[in-house]
Short mmCIF file of C-alpha atoms and ligand atoms in Angstrom, two decimals:
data_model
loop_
_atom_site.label_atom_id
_atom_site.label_comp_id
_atom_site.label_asym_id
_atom_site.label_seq_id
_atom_site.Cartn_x
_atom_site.Cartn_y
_atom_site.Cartn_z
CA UNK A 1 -6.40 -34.20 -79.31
CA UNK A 2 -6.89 -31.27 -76.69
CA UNK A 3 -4.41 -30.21 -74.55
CA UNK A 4 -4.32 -31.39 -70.48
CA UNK A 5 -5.66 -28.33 -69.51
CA UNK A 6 -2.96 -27.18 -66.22
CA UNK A 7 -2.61 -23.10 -67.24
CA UNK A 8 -5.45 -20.78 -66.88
CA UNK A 9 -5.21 -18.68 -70.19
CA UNK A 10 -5.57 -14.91 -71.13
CA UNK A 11 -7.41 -14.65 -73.82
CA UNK A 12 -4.59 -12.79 -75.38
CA UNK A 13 -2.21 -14.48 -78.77
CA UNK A 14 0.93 -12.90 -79.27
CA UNK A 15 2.40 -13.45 -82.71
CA UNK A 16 5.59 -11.53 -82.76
CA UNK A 17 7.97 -9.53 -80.06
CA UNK A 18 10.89 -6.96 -80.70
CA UNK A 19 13.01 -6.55 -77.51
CA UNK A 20 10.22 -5.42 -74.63
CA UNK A 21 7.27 -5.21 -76.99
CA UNK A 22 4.87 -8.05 -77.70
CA UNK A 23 2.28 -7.57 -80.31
CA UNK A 24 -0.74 -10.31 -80.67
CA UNK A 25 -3.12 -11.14 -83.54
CA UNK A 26 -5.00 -8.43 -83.89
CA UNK A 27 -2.02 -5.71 -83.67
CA UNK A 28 -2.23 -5.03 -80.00
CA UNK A 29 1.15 -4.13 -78.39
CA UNK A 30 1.90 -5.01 -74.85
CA UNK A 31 4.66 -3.80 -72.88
CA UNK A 32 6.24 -6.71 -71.41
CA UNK A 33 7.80 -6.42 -67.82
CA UNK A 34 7.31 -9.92 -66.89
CA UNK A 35 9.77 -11.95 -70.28
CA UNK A 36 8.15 -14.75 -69.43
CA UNK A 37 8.45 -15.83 -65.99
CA UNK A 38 12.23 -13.64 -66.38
CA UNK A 39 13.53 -15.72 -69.25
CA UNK A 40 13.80 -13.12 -71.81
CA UNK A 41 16.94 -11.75 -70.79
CA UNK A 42 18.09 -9.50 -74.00
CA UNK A 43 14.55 -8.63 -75.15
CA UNK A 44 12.69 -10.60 -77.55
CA UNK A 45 14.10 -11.28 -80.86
CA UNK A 46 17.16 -9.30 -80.29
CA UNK A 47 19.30 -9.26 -83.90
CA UNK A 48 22.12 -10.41 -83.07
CA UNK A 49 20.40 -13.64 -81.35
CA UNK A 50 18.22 -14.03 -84.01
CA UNK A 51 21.34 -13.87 -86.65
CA UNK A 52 23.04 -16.43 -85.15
CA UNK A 53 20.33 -19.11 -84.17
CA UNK A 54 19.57 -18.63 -88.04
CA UNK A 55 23.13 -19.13 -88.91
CA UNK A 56 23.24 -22.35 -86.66
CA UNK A 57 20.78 -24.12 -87.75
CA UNK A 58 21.07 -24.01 -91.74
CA UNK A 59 25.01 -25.47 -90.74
CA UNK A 60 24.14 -27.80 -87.75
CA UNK A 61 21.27 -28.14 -84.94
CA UNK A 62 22.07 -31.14 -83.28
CA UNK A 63 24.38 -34.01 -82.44
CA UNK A 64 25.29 -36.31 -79.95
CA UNK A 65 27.74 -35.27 -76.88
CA UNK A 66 29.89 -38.15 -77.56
CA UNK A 67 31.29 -35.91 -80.70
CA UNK A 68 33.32 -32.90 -80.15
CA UNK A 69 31.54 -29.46 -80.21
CA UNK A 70 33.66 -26.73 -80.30
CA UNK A 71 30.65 -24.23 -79.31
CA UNK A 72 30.16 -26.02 -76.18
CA UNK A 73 34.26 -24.80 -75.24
CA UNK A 74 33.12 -21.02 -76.20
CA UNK A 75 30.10 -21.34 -74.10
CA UNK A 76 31.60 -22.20 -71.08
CA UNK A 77 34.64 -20.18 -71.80
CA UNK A 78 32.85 -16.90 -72.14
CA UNK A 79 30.38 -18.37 -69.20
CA UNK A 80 33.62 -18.19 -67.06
CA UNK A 81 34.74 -14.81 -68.10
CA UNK A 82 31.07 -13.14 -67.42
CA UNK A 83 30.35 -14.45 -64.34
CA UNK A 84 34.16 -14.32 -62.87
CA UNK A 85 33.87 -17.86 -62.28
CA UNK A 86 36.78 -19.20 -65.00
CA UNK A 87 38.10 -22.22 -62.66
CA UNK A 88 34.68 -23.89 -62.32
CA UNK A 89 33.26 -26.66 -65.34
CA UNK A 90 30.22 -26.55 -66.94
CA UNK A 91 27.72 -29.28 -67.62
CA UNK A 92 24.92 -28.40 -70.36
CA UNK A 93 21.24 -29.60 -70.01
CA UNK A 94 18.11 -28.52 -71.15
CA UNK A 95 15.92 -27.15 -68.02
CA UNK A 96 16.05 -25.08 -64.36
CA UNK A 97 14.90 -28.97 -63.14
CA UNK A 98 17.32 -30.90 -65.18
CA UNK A 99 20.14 -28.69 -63.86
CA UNK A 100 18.64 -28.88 -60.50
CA UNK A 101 18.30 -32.73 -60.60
CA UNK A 102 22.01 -33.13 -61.83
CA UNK A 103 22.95 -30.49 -59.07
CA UNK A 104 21.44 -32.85 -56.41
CA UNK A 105 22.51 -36.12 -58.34
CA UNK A 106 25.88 -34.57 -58.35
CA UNK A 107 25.84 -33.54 -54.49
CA UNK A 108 25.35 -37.41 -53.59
CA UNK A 109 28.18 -38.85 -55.48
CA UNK A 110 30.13 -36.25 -53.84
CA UNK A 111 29.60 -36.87 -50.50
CA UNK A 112 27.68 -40.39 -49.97
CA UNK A 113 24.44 -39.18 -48.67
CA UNK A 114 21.03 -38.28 -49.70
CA UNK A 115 18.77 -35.87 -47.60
CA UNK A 116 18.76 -32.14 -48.76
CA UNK A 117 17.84 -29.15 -47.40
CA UNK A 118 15.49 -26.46 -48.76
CA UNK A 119 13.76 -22.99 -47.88
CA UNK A 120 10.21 -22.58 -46.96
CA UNK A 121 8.55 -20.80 -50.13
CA UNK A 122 11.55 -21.99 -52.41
CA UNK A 123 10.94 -23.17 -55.89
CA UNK A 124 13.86 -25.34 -57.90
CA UNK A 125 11.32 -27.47 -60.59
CA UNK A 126 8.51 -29.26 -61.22
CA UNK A 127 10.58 -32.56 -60.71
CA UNK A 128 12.21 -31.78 -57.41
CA UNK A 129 11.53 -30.08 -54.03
CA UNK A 130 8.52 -27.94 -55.21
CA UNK A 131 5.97 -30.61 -55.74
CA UNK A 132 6.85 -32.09 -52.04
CA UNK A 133 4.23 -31.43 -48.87
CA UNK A 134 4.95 -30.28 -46.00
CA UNK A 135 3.97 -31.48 -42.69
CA UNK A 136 3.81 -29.32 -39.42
CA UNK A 137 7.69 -30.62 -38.89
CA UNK A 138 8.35 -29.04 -41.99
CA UNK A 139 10.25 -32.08 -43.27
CA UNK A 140 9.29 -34.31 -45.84
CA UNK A 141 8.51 -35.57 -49.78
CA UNK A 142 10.62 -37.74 -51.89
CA UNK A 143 11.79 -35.65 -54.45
CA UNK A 144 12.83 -39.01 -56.23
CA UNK A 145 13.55 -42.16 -54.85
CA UNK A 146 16.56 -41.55 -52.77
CA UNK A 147 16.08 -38.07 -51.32
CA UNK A 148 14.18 -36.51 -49.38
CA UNK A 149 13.47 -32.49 -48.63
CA UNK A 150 13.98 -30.80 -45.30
CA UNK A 151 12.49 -27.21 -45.65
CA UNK A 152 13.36 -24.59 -43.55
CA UNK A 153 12.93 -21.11 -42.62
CA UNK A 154 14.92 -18.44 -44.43
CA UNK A 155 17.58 -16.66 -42.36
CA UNK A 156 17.75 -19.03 -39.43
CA UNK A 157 21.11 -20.53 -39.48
CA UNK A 158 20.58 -22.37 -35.99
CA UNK A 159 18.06 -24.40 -37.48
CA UNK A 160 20.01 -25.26 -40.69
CA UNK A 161 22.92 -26.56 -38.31
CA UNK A 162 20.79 -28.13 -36.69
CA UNK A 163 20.03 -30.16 -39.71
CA UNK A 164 23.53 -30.46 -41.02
CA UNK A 165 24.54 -31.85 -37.36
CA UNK A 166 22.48 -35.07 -38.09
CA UNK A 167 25.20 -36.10 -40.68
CA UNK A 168 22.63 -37.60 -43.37
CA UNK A 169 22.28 -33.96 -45.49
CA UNK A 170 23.91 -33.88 -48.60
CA UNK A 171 23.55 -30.77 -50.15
CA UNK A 172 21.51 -27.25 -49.04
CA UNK A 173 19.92 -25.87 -52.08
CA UNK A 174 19.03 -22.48 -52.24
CA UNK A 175 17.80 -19.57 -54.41
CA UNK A 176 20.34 -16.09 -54.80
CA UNK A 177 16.45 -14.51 -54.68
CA UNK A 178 13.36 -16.75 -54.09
CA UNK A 179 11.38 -16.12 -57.61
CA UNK A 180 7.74 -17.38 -57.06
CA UNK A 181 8.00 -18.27 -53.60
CA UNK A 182 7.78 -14.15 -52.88
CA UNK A 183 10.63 -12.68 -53.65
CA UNK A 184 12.55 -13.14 -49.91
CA UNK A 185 16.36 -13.47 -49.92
CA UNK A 186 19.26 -14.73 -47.75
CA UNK A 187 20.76 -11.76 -46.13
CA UNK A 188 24.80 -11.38 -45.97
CA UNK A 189 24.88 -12.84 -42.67
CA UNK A 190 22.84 -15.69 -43.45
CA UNK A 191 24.46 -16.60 -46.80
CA UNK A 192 27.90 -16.62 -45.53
CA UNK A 193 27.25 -18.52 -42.30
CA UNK A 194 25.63 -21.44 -44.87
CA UNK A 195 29.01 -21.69 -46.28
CA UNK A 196 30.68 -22.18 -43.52
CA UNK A 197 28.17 -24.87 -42.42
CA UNK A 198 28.42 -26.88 -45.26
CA UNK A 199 32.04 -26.53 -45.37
CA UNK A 200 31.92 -27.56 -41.79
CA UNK A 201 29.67 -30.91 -42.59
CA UNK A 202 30.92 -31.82 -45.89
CA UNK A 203 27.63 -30.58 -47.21
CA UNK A 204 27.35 -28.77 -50.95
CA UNK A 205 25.95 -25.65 -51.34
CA UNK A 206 23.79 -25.24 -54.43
CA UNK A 207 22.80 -21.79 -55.56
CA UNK A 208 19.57 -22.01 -57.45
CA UNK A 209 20.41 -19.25 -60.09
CA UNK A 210 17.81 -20.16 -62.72
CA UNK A 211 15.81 -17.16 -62.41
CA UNK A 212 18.18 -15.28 -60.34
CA UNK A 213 21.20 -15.70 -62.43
CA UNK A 214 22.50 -13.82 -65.73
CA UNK A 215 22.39 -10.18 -64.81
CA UNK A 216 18.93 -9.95 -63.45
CA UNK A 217 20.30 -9.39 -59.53
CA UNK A 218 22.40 -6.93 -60.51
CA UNK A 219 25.80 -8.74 -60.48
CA UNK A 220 25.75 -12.17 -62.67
CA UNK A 221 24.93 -14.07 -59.83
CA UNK A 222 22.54 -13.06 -57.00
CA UNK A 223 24.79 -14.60 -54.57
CA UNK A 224 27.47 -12.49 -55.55
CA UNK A 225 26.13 -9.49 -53.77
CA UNK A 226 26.94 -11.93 -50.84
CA UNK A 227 30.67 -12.60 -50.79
CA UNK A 228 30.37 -16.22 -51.10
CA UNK A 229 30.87 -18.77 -52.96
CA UNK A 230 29.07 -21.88 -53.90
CA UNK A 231 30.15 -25.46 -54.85
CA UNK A 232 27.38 -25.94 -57.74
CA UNK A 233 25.61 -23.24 -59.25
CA UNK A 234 22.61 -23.95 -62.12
CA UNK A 235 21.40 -21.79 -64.15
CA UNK A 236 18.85 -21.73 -67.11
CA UNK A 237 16.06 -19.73 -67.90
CA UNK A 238 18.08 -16.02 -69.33
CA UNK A 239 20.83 -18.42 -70.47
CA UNK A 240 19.10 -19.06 -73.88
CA UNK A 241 16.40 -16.41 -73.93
CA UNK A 242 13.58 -18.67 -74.82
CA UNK A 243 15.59 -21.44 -76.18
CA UNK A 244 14.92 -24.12 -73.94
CA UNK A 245 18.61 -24.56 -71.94
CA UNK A 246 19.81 -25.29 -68.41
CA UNK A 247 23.39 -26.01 -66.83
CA UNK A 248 25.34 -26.41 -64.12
CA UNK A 249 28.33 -24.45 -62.97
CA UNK A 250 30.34 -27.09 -60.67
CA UNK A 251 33.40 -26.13 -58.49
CA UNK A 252 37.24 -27.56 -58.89
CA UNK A 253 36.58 -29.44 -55.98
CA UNK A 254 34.40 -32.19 -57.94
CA UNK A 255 36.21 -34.27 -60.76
CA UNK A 256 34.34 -35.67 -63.29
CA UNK A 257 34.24 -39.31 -65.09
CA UNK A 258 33.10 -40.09 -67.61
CA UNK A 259 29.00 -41.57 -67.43
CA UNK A 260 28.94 -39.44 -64.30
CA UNK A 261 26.35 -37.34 -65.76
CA UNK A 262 24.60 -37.29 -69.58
CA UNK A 263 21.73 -35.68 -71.02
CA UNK A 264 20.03 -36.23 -74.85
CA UNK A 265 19.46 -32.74 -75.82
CA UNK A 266 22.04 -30.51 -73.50
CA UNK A 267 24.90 -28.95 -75.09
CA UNK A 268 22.95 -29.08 -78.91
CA UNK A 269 24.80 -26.93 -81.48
CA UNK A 270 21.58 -24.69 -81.57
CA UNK A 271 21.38 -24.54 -77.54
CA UNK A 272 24.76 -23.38 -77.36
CA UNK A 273 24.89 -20.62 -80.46
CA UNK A 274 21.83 -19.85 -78.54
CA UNK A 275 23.76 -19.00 -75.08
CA UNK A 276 26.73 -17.78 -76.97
CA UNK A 277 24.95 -15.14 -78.84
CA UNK A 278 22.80 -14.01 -74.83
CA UNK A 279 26.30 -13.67 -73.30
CA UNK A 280 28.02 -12.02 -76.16
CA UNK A 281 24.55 -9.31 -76.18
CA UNK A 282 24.95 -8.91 -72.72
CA UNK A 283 28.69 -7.84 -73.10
CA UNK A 284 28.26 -5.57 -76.32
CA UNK A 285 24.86 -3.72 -75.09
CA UNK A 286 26.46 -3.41 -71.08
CA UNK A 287 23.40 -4.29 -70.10
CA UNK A 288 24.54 -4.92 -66.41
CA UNK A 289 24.85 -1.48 -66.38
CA UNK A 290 21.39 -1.20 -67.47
CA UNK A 291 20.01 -3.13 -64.79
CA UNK A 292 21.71 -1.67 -61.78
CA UNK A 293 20.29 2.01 -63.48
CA UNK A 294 16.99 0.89 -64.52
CA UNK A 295 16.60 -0.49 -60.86
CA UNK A 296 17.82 3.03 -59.36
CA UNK A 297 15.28 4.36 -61.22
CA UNK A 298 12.19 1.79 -60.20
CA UNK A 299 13.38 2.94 -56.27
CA UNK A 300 12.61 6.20 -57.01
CA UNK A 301 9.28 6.45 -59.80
CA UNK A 302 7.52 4.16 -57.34
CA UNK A 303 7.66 5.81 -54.52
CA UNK A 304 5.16 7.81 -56.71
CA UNK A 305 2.57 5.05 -56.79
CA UNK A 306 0.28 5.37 -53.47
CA UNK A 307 0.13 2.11 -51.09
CA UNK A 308 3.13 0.30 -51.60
CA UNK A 309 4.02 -1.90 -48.20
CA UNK A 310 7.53 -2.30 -49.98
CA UNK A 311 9.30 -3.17 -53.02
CA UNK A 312 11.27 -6.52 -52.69
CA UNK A 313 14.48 -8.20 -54.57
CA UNK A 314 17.30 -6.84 -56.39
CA UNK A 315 17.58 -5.57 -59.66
CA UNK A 316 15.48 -6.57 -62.71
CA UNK A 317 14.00 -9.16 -60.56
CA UNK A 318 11.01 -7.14 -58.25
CA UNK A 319 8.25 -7.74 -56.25
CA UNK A 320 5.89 -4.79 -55.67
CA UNK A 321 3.69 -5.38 -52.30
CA UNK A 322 0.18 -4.36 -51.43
CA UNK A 323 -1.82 -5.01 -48.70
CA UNK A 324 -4.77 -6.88 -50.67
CA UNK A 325 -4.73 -9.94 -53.01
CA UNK A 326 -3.09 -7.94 -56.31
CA UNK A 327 -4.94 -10.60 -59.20
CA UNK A 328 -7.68 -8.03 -60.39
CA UNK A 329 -4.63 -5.38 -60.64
CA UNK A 330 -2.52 -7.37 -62.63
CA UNK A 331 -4.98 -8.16 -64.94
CA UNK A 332 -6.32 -4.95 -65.49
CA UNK A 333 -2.83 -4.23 -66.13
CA UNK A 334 -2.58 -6.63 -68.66
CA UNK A 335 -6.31 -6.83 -70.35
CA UNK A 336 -6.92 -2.55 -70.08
CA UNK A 337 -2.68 -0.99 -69.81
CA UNK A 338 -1.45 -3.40 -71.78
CA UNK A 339 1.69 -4.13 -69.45
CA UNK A 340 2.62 -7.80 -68.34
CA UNK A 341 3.21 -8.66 -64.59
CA UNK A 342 4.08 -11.60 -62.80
CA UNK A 343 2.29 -13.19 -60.10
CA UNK A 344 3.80 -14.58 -57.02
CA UNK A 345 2.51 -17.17 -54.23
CA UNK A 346 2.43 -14.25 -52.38
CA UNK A 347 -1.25 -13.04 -53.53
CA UNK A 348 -0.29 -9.36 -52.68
CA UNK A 349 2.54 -9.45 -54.48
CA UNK A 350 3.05 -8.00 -58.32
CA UNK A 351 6.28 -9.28 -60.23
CA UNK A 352 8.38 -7.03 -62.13
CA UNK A 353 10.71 -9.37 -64.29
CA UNK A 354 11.32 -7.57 -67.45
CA UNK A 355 13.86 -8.04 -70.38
CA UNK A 356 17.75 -6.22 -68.84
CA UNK A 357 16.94 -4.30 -72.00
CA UNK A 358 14.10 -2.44 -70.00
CA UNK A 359 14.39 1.18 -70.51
CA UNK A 360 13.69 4.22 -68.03
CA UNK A 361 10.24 5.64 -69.88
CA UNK A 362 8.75 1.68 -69.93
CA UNK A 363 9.14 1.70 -65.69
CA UNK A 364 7.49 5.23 -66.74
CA UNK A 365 4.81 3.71 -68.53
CA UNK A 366 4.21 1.09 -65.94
CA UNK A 367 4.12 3.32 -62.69
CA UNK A 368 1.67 5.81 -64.84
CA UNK A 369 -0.53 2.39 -65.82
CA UNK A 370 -0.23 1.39 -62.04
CA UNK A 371 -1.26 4.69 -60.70
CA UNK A 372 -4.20 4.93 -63.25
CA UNK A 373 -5.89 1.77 -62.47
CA UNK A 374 -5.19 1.74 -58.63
CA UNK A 375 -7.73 4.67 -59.03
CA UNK A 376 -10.16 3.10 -61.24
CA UNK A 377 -10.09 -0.08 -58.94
CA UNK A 378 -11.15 2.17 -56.21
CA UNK A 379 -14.18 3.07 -57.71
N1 PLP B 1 14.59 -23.04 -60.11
C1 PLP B 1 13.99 -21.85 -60.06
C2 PLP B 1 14.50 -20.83 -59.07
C3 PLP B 1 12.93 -21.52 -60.90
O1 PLP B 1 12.34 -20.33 -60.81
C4 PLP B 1 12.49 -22.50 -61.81
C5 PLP B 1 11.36 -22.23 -62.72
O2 PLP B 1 10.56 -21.35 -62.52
C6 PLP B 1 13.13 -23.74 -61.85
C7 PLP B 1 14.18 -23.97 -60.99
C8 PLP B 1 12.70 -24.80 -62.81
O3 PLP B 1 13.08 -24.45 -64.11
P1 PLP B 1 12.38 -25.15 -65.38
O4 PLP B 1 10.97 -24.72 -65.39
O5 PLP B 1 13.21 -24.65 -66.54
O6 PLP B 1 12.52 -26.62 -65.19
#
């Protein structure tokens, strides 16, 4: 059997990976500033991580929700205590699209209706509002049988009450920082008139904090650097670094019953030492700190690097901009530097999304690699 053939490749292996370091088959070591589309949040194979997934699974990997799981109670206990958010509930699944699709599922057995509104550029999951088209309206695509997407501009709350005024919209979802869409953000202004919209229309606010979330902004949340707050928040992505696991953060004022949601694999024994072990690395190494210091730092060394329109996002999450398409770049980068990037749907744009364990003399080694090769390109 081959395999359906939907990612262009580099020809590039990697066999093993110690915390921002990825070495392939034949002993090559990459730098990697990209964790894999921002999922590697405390570096690859970090010890203590690696301890206790071990640990797990020669006790327990798996059973079934309907049994109690105690490490389910310290995930979402130390969940609440990181991100400040200790009166919200957590529901476990397994992907950014599964806790998007529960988000939205959620949303419409809160408030009786169906159509949601999105951002232009935004991305919440192959199952949801990504794969829909967009007309010249801007409206459109089932994202499953019952719902359908209305995208619209960042930043223009007019429009978005506009939308909530026709009384059908049941939840706004939206990304703390757009991750492949480009890197745009709500501002202040924007983010806190949304929540007074939906509060206004009975609509819920979803925060799309799947690539955002877990200390890449910043603060734990991207929205946070917003003053608001949001009625569901999901999350995946960093939470596991690499093991495959989603969730949703939902406020006080939903109550659960039971069959209201359910998932197969969410809320595993190995999923949750998993999380347990990301949060309790992010506490012991500070690595919050790290972030908002690394990210001082990026301001400054790039300013070195000639023809930069700007630098976009927050944090360890970064989009640098050039004025021409940036694919040859990035893959000299990769093939010649050795340095992962990210690419964007922004063709000019070059995506910084490395482990929070990033240290000062890798953006060092990056801006030096950038430099270098925006001079060879030249000639
Ligand atoms: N939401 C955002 C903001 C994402 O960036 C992604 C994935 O890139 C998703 C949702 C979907 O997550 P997953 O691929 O885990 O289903």
């Amino acid at each position: 059997m081959n395999l359906f053939n939907v990612y262009p490749l580099y020809d590039i292996t990697p066999v093993k990976a110690l915390d921002c370091t990825i070495t392939d088959n034949n002993g090559v070591e990459y730098l990697d500033l990209y964790s894999g589309h921002g999922v590697i949040s405390i570096g690859h194979t970090q010890p203590d991580y690696v301890e206790k997934l071990k640990n797990q699974l020669d006790h327990l990997g798996f059973y079934s929700n309907a049994i109690q799981n105690p490490l389910q109670v310290e995930l979402a206990q130390k969940l609440g205590k990181l991100s400040g958010l200790e009166d919200y509930e957590l529901f476990l699944c397994s992907s950014g699209a599964e806790a998007n699709e529960n988000a939205l599922k959620l949303a419409s057995f809160h408030n009786g209706k169906s159509r949601v509104v999105a951002f232009d550029n935004s991305f919440h999951g192959r199952t949801s509002a990504a794969v829909a088209v967009t007309d010249n309206k801007k409206i459109v695509a089932p994202i499953n049988a019952q719902q359908v997407v209305t995208f619209l501009p960042l930043n223009q709350i007019e429009l978005v009450e506009a939308e909530l005024e026709k009384g059908d919209v049941t939840a706004v979802i939206i990304e703390g920082i757009q991750g492949v869409g480009g890197l745009d953000q709500g501002t202040t202004d924007f983010f806190q008139a949304l929540e007074k919209a939906c509060k206004k229309h009975d609509v819920v606010l979803i925060l799309d904090e799947v690539q955002s979330g877990y200390g890449r902004s910043g603060k734990f949340f991207a929205f946070q650097h917003h003053g608001v707050n949001a009625d569901i928040i999901s999350v995946a992505k960093g939470m596991g670094n690499g093991f495959p696991v989603g969730a949703i953060l939902i406020s006080p004022r939903f109550e659960a019953s039971f069959g209201l949601l359910g998932t197969t694999f969410g809320g595993s024994h190995l999923s949750c030492a998993a999380s347990i072990a990301v949060l309790d690395v992010i506490e012991k190494l500070d690595l919050q700190k790290n972030v908002n210091e690394v990210y001082e730092y990026f301001l400054e060394k790039i300013k070195e690097v000639p023809g930069i329109k700007q630098v976009k996002g927050k944090g360890l999450m970064l989009g640098v901009e050039f004025d021409f398409d940036v694919a040859a770049l990035r893959k000299k980068l990769i093939i010649e530097k050795h340095i992962f990037t990210g690419s964007a749907n922004n063709k000019n744009l070059l995506r910084i999304l490395p482990p929070l364990t990033v240290k000062k003399s890798d953006i060092d080694t990056f801006v030096k690699a950038l430099k270098e090769s925006l001079e060879e390109l030249k000639n």
